[in-house]
JSON list of C-alpha atoms in Angstrom, two decimals:
[
{"chain": "A", "resi": 275, "resn": "UNK", "atom": "CA", "xyz": [84.34, 56.08, 92.42]},
{"chain": "A", "resi": 276, "resn": "UNK", "atom": "CA", "xyz": [81.79, 55.18, 95.08]},
{"chain": "A", "resi": 277, "resn": "UNK", "atom": "CA", "xyz": [81.71, 51.64, 96.32]},
{"chain": "A", "resi": 278, "resn": "UNK", "atom": "CA", "xyz": [78.23, 50.69, 97.66]},
{"chain": "A", "resi": 279, "resn": "UNK", "atom": "CA", "xyz": [79.66, 47.62, 99.41]},
{"chain": "A", "resi": 280, "resn": "UNK", "atom": "CA", "xyz": [82.32, 49.53, 101.35]},
{"chain": "A", "resi": 281, "resn": "UNK", "atom": "CA", "xyz": [81.88, 49.59, 105.12]},
{"chain": "A", "resi": 282, "resn": "UNK", "atom": "CA", "xyz": [82.39, 53.00, 106.69]},
{"chain": "A", "resi": 283, "resn": "UNK", "atom": "CA", "xyz": [84.68, 53.24, 109.71]},
{"chain": "A", "resi": 284, "resn": "UNK", "atom": "CA", "xyz": [83.04, 53.38, 113.13]},
{"chain": "A", "resi": 285, "resn": "UNK", "atom": "CA", "xyz": [84.38, 56.88, 113.88]},
{"chain": "A", "resi": 286, "resn": "UNK", "atom": "CA", "xyz": [82.44, 58.43, 111.00]},
{"chain": "A", "resi": 287, "resn": "UNK", "atom": "CA", "xyz": [78.76, 59.07, 111.59]},
{"chain": "A", "resi": 288, "resn": "UNK", "atom": "CA", "xyz": [76.41, 57.28, 109.27]},
{"chain": "A", "resi": 289, "resn": "UNK", "atom": "CA", "xyz": [73.96, 59.46, 107.36]},
{"chain": "A", "resi": 290, "resn": "UNK", "atom": "CA", "xyz": [70.38, 58.98, 108.41]},
{"chain": "A", "resi": 291, "resn": "UNK", "atom": "CA", "xyz": [67.05, 60.09, 107.09]},
{"chain": "A", "resi": 292, "resn": "UNK", "atom": "CA", "xyz": [65.21, 62.81, 109.00]},
{"chain": "A", "resi": 293, "resn": "UNK", "atom": "CA", "xyz": [62.67, 61.55, 111.52]},
{"chain": "A", "resi": 294, "resn": "UNK", "atom": "CA", "xyz": [59.09, 61.76, 110.29]},
{"chain": "A", "resi": 295, "resn": "UNK", "atom": "CA", "xyz": [56.14, 61.26, 112.56]},
{"chain": "A", "resi": 296, "resn": "UNK", "atom": "CA", "xyz": [53.84, 58.61, 111.13]},
{"chain": "A", "resi": 297, "resn": "UNK", "atom": "CA", "xyz": [50.48, 59.95, 110.05]},
{"chain": "A", "resi": 298, "resn": "UNK", "atom": "CA", "xyz": [47.34, 58.39, 111.47]},
{"chain": "A", "resi": 299, "resn": "UNK", "atom": "CA", "xyz": [45.65, 55.93, 109.14]},
{"chain": "A", "resi": 300, "resn": "UNK", "atom": "CA", "xyz": [43.02, 57.46, 106.90]},
{"chain": "A", "resi": 301, "resn": "UNK", "atom": "CA", "xyz": [41.03, 54.34, 106.35]},
{"chain": "A", "resi": 302, "resn": "UNK", "atom": "CA", "xyz": [37.72, 55.53, 107.80]},
{"chain": "A", "resi": 303, "resn": "UNK", "atom": "CA", "xyz": [38.00, 53.77, 111.14]},
{"chain": "A", "resi": 304, "resn": "UNK", "atom": "CA", "xyz": [36.59, 56.71, 113.08]},
{"chain": "A", "resi": 305, "resn": "UNK", "atom": "CA", "xyz": [33.63, 57.02, 110.72]},
{"chain": "A", "resi": 306, "resn": "UNK", "atom": "CA", "xyz": [32.93, 53.31, 110.96]},
{"chain": "A", "resi": 307, "resn": "UNK", "atom": "CA", "xyz": [33.01, 53.41, 114.78]},
{"chain": "A", "resi": 308, "resn": "UNK", "atom": "CA", "xyz": [30.65, 56.40, 114.86]},
{"chain": "A", "resi": 309, "resn": "UNK", "atom": "CA", "xyz": [28.23, 54.72, 112.46]},
{"chain": "A", "resi": 310, "resn": "UNK", "atom": "CA", "xyz": [28.18, 51.49, 114.48]},
{"chain": "A", "resi": 311, "resn": "UNK", "atom": "CA", "xyz": [27.71, 53.42, 117.72]},
{"chain": "A", "resi": 312, "resn": "UNK", "atom": "CA", "xyz": [24.89, 55.48, 116.22]},
{"chain": "A", "resi": 313, "resn": "UNK", "atom": "CA", "xyz": [23.22, 52.36, 114.87]},
{"chain": "A", "resi": 314, "resn": "UNK", "atom": "CA", "xyz": [23.43, 50.54, 118.21]},
{"chain": "A", "resi": 315, "resn": "UNK", "atom": "CA", "xyz": [22.10, 53.46, 120.25]},
{"chain": "A", "resi": 316, "resn": "UNK", "atom": "CA", "xyz": [19.29, 54.19, 117.81]},
{"chain": "A", "resi": 317, "resn": "UNK", "atom": "CA", "xyz": [18.30, 50.52, 117.60]},
{"chain": "A", "resi": 318, "resn": "UNK", "atom": "CA", "xyz": [17.98, 50.34, 121.40]},
{"chain": "A", "resi": 319, "resn": "UNK", "atom": "CA", "xyz": [16.01, 53.60, 121.51]},
{"chain": "A", "resi": 320, "resn": "UNK", "atom": "CA", "xyz": [13.81, 52.29, 118.70]},
{"chain": "A", "resi": 321, "resn": "UNK", "atom": "CA", "xyz": [13.05, 49.08, 120.58]},
{"chain": "A", "resi": 322, "resn": "UNK", "atom": "CA", "xyz": [12.36, 50.80, 123.89]},
{"chain": "A", "resi": 323, "resn": "UNK", "atom": "CA", "xyz": [10.37, 53.64, 122.35]},
{"chain": "A", "resi": 324, "resn": "UNK", "atom": "CA", "xyz": [8.11, 51.34, 120.38]},
{"chain": "A", "resi": 325, "resn": "UNK", "atom": "CA", "xyz": [7.48, 49.06, 123.36]},
{"chain": "A", "resi": 326, "resn": "UNK", "atom": "CA", "xyz": [6.46, 51.98, 125.62]},
{"chain": "A", "resi": 327, "resn": "UNK", "atom": "CA", "xyz": [3.84, 53.43, 123.29]},
{"chain": "A", "resi": 328, "resn": "UNK", "atom": "CA", "xyz": [2.40, 56.95, 123.28]},
{"chain": "A", "resi": 329, "resn": "UNK", "atom": "CA", "xyz": [5.04, 59.61, 122.67]},
{"chain": "A", "resi": 330, "resn": "UNK", "atom": "CA", "xyz": [7.68, 56.87, 122.71]},
{"chain": "A", "resi": 331, "resn": "UNK", "atom": "CA", "xyz": [6.37, 55.61, 119.38]},
{"chain": "A", "resi": 332, "resn": "UNK", "atom": "CA", "xyz": [7.36, 58.87, 117.68]},
{"chain": "A", "resi": 333, "resn": "UNK", "atom": "CA", "xyz": [10.79, 58.76, 119.27]},
{"chain": "A", "resi": 334, "resn": "UNK", "atom": "CA", "xyz": [11.13, 55.12, 118.24]},
{"chain": "A", "resi": 335, "resn": "UNK", "atom": "CA", "xyz": [10.14, 55.97, 114.68]},
{"chain": "A", "resi": 336, "resn": "UNK", "atom": "CA", "xyz": [12.79, 58.69, 114.41]},
{"chain": "A", "resi": 337, "resn": "UNK", "atom": "CA", "xyz": [15.42, 56.40, 115.98]},
{"chain": "A", "resi": 338, "resn": "UNK", "atom": "CA", "xyz": [14.45, 53.64, 113.54]},
{"chain": "A", "resi": 339, "resn": "UNK", "atom": "CA", "xyz": [14.92, 55.96, 110.57]},
{"chain": "A", "resi": 340, "resn": "UNK", "atom": "CA", "xyz": [18.33, 57.04, 111.88]},
{"chain": "A", "resi": 341, "resn": "UNK", "atom": "CA", "xyz": [19.41, 53.44, 112.49]},
{"chain": "A", "resi": 342, "resn": "UNK", "atom": "CA", "xyz": [18.34, 52.50, 108.97]},
{"chain": "A", "resi": 343, "resn": "UNK", "atom": "CA", "xyz": [20.39, 55.38, 107.61]},
{"chain": "A", "resi": 344, "resn": "UNK", "atom": "CA", "xyz": [23.37, 54.24, 109.67]},
{"chain": "A", "resi": 345, "resn": "UNK", "atom": "CA", "xyz": [23.14, 50.73, 108.24]},
{"chain": "A", "resi": 346, "resn": "UNK", "atom": "CA", "xyz": [22.87, 52.12, 104.71]},
{"chain": "A", "resi": 347, "resn": "UNK", "atom": "CA", "xyz": [25.94, 54.32, 105.30]},
{"chain": "A", "resi": 348, "resn": "UNK", "atom": "CA", "xyz": [27.87, 51.34, 106.69]},
{"chain": "A", "resi": 349, "resn": "UNK", "atom": "CA", "xyz": [27.05, 49.29, 103.59]},
{"chain": "A", "resi": 350, "resn": "UNK", "atom": "CA", "xyz": [28.10, 52.11, 101.27]},
{"chain": "A", "resi": 351, "resn": "UNK", "atom": "CA", "xyz": [31.29, 52.63, 103.28]},
{"chain": "A", "resi": 352, "resn": "UNK", "atom": "CA", "xyz": [32.08, 48.91, 103.13]},
{"chain": "A", "resi": 353, "resn": "UNK", "atom": "CA", "xyz": [31.74, 48.69, 99.35]},
{"chain": "A", "resi": 354, "resn": "UNK", "atom": "CA", "xyz": [33.65, 51.95, 98.81]},
{"chain": "A", "resi": 355, "resn": "UNK", "atom": "CA", "xyz": [36.58, 50.65, 100.91]},
{"chain": "A", "resi": 356, "resn": "UNK", "atom": "CA", "xyz": [36.43, 47.26, 99.19]},
{"chain": "A", "resi": 357, "resn": "UNK", "atom": "CA", "xyz": [36.94, 48.77, 95.73]},
{"chain": "A", "resi": 358, "resn": "UNK", "atom": "CA", "xyz": [39.89, 50.95, 96.73]}
]
C-alpha cells in the first residue's frame, strides 16, 4: 500500500517531471505593439504631410486613412481580448 505522507530516503532519487520550455504568451502583444507603432507613425506623417501642402496632402490623406484603420483595429482588438 502506498503512503503519500511517507518521506523517501535521501539516497533514492526523487521522480521529477520532464522539463518543458514555456511557450511565449499568445495574448496579442506583438499585434498591439505593431498597431500602436503604425498609428503613431501614420499620425505624424499625416500631420506633416497636411501642413506642407501640395503632394504632401495626398500622402497625409493616405496616412490619415491608415491611422484611422489602426485605431479601429486597436478598438476591435481591445474588445475581443476583453470578452475572452
